[in-house]
Short mmCIF file of C-alpha atoms in Angstrom, two decimals:
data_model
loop_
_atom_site.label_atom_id
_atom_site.label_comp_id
_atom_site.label_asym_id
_atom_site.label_seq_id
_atom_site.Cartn_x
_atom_site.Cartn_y
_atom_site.Cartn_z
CA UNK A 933 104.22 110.71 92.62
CA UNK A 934 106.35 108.31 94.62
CA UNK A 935 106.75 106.53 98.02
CA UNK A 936 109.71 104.60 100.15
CA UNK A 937 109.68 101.80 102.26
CA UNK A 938 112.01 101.29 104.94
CA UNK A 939 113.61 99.22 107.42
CA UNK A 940 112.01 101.80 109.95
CA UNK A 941 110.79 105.69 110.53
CA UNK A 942 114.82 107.34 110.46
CA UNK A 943 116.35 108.74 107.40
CA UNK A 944 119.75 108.43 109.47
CA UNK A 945 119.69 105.47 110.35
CA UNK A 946 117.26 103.25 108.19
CA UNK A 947 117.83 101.84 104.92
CA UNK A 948 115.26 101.69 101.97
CA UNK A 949 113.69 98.28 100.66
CA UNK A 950 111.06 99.40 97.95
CA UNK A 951 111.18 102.64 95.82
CA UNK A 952 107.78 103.07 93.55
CA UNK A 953 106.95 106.35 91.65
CA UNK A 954 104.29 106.63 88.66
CA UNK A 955 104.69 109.77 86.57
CA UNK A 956 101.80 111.67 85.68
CA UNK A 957 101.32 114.11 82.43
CA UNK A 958 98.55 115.95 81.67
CA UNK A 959 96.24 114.32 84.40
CA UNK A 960 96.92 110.28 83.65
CA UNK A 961 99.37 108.00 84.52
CA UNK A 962 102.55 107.51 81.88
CA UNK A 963 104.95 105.28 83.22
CA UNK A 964 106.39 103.31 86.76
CA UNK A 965 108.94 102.63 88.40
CA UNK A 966 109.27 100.30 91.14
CA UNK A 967 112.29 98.35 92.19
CA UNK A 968 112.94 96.63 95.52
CA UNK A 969 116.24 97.25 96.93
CA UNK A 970 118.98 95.16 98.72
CA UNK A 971 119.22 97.53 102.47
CA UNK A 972 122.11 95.03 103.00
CA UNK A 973 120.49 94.44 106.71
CA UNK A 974 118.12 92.51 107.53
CA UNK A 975 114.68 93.73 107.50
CA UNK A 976 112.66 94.16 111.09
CA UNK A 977 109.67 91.93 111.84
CA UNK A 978 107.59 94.93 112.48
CA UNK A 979 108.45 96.30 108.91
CA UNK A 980 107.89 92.71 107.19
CA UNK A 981 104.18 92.98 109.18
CA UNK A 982 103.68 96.25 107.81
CA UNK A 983 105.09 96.34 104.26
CA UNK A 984 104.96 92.26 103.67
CA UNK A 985 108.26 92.75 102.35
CA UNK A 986 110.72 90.05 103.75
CA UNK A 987 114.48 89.58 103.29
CA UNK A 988 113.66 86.75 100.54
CA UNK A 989 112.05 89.53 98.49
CA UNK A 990 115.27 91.72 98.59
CA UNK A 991 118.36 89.69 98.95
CA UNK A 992 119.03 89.57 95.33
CA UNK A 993 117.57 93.22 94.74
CA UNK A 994 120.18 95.86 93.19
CA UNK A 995 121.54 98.12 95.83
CA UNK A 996 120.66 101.86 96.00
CA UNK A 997 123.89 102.42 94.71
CA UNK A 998 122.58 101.23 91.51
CA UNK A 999 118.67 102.48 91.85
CA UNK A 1000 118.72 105.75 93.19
CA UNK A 1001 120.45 106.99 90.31
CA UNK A 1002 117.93 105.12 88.12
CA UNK A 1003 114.73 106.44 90.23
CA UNK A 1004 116.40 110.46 89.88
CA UNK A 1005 116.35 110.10 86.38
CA UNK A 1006 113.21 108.65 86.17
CA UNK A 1007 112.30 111.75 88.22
CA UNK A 1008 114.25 114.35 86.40
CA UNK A 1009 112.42 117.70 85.82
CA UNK A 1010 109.27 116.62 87.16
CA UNK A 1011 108.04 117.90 91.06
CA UNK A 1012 107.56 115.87 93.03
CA UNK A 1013 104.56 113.94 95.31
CA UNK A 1014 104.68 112.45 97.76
CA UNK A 1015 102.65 111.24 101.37
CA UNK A 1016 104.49 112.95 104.43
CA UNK A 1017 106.81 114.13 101.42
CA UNK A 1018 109.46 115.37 104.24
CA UNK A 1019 110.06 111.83 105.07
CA UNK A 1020 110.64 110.22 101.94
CA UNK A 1021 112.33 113.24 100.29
CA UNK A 1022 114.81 113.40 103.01
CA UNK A 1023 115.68 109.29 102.34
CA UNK A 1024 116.48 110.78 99.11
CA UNK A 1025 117.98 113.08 99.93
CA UNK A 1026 120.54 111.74 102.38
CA UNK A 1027 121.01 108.92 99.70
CA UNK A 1028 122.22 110.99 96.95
CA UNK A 1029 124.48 112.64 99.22
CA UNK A 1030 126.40 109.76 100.40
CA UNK A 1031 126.33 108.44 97.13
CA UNK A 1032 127.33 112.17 95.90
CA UNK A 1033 124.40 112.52 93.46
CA UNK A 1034 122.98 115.70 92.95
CA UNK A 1035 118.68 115.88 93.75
CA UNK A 1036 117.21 119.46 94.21
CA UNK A 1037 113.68 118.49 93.29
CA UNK A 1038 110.57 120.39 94.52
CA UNK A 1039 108.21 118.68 96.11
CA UNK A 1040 104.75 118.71 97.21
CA UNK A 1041 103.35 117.26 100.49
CA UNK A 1042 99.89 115.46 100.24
CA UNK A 1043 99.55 115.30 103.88
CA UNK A 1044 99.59 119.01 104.76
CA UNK A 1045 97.66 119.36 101.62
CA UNK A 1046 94.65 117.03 102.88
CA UNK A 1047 95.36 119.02 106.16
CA UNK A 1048 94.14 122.55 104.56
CA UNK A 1049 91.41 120.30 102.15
CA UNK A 1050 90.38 117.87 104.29
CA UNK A 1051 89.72 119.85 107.60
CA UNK A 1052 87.03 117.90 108.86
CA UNK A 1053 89.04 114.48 109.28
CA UNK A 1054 91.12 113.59 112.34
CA UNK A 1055 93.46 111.78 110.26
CA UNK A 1056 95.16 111.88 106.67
CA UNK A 1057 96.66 108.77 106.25
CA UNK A 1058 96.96 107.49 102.89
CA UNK A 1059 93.97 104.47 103.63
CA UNK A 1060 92.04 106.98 105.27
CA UNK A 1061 92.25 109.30 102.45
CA UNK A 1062 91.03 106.29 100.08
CA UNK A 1063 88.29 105.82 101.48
CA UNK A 1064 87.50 109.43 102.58
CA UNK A 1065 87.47 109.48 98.76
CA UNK A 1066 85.93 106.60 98.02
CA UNK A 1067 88.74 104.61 95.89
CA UNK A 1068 88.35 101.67 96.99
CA UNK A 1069 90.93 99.68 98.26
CA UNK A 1070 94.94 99.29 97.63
CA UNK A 1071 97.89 97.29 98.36
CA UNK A 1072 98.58 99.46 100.96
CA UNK A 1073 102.52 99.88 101.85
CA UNK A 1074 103.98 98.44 99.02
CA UNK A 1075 105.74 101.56 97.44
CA UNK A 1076 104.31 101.90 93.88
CA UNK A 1077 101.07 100.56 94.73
CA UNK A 1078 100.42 103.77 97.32
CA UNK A 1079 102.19 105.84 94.83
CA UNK A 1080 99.08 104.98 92.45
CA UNK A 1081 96.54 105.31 95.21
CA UNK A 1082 98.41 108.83 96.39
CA UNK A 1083 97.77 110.09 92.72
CA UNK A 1084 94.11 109.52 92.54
CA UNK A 1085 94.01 110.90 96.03
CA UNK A 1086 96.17 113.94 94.54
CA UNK A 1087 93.51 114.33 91.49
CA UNK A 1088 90.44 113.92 94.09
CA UNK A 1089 92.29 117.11 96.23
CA UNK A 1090 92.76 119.08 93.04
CA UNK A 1091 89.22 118.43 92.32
CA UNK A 1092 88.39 119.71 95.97
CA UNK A 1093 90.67 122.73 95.21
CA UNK A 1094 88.79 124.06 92.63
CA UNK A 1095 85.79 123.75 93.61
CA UNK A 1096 87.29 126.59 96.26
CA UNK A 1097 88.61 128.41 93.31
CA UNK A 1098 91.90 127.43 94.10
CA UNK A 1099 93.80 126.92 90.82
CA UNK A 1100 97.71 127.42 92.04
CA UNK A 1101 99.19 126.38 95.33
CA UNK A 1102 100.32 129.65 95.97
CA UNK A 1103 96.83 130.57 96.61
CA UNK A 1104 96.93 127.96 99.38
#
């Protein structure tokens, strides 16, 4: 389960700050990863309101040059999860092809999930979800802190799916 922060909302064009991911084995959390990284520009004043991430944080931060390859192993044969998954899958993705690294992972989107689960609610935002779920509250934006908060969300959804006898997403 992992999230991205940014210097703003375009894969093109934006550069990533933050990278957190928590891996998850039989239902519990087994390791992190989180590791801020050096965009080389500096960061927005909207994005430093939003994330509280400022270019003191990063300046010294390894480059993704040096993470992303760290973060795809950490990911390596695992599926992946993620909150508006096309987003943050496709700053991976056009990472690891400039950089010429190879990532083919599956992926699952939480958000269109909670769309199908969560009919009822005008919006699936990861804070709304939290408290929609009652899990009280997180450091919201910072990348492995949401990644935490998007897997008890996750576990909360998978709860909700079988309780529609749902038991593979294929049956979605």
């Amino acid at each position: 389960v992992f999230d991205i922060e940014t210097t703003g909302f375009s894969p093109e064009i934006n550069k990533v700050i933050e990278i957190g991911a928590v891996k998850v084995v039989g239902g519990k959390i087994v390791d992190r990863f989180s590791s801020f990284v050096n965009p080389e520009v500096p960061i927005p004043f909207r994005i430093e309101e939003l994330t509280h991430i400022n270019d003191g944080m990063v300046v010294d931060a390894p480059k993704i040059e040096k993470v992303l390859p760290e973060f795809l192993q950490f990911c390596e044969g695992s599926v992946l999860v993620a909150h508006n998954a096309d987003f943050d899958v496709g700053l991976v993705r056009a990472a690891a092809k400039k950089l010429q690294l190879k990532f083919n992972s599956p992926y699952l989107d939480t958000v269109g999930l909670s769309r199908f689960l969560n009919s009822d609610l005008k919006s699936h935002k990861l804070d709304v979800l939290a408290k929609y779920y009652d899990l009280g509250h997180f450091n919201h934006h910072r990348a492995v802190d949401d990644a935490e908060m998007l897997t008890m969300i996750y576990f909360s959804m998978v709860k909700k799916m079988q309780q529609f006898d749902l038991f593979e997403f294929s049956q979605l």
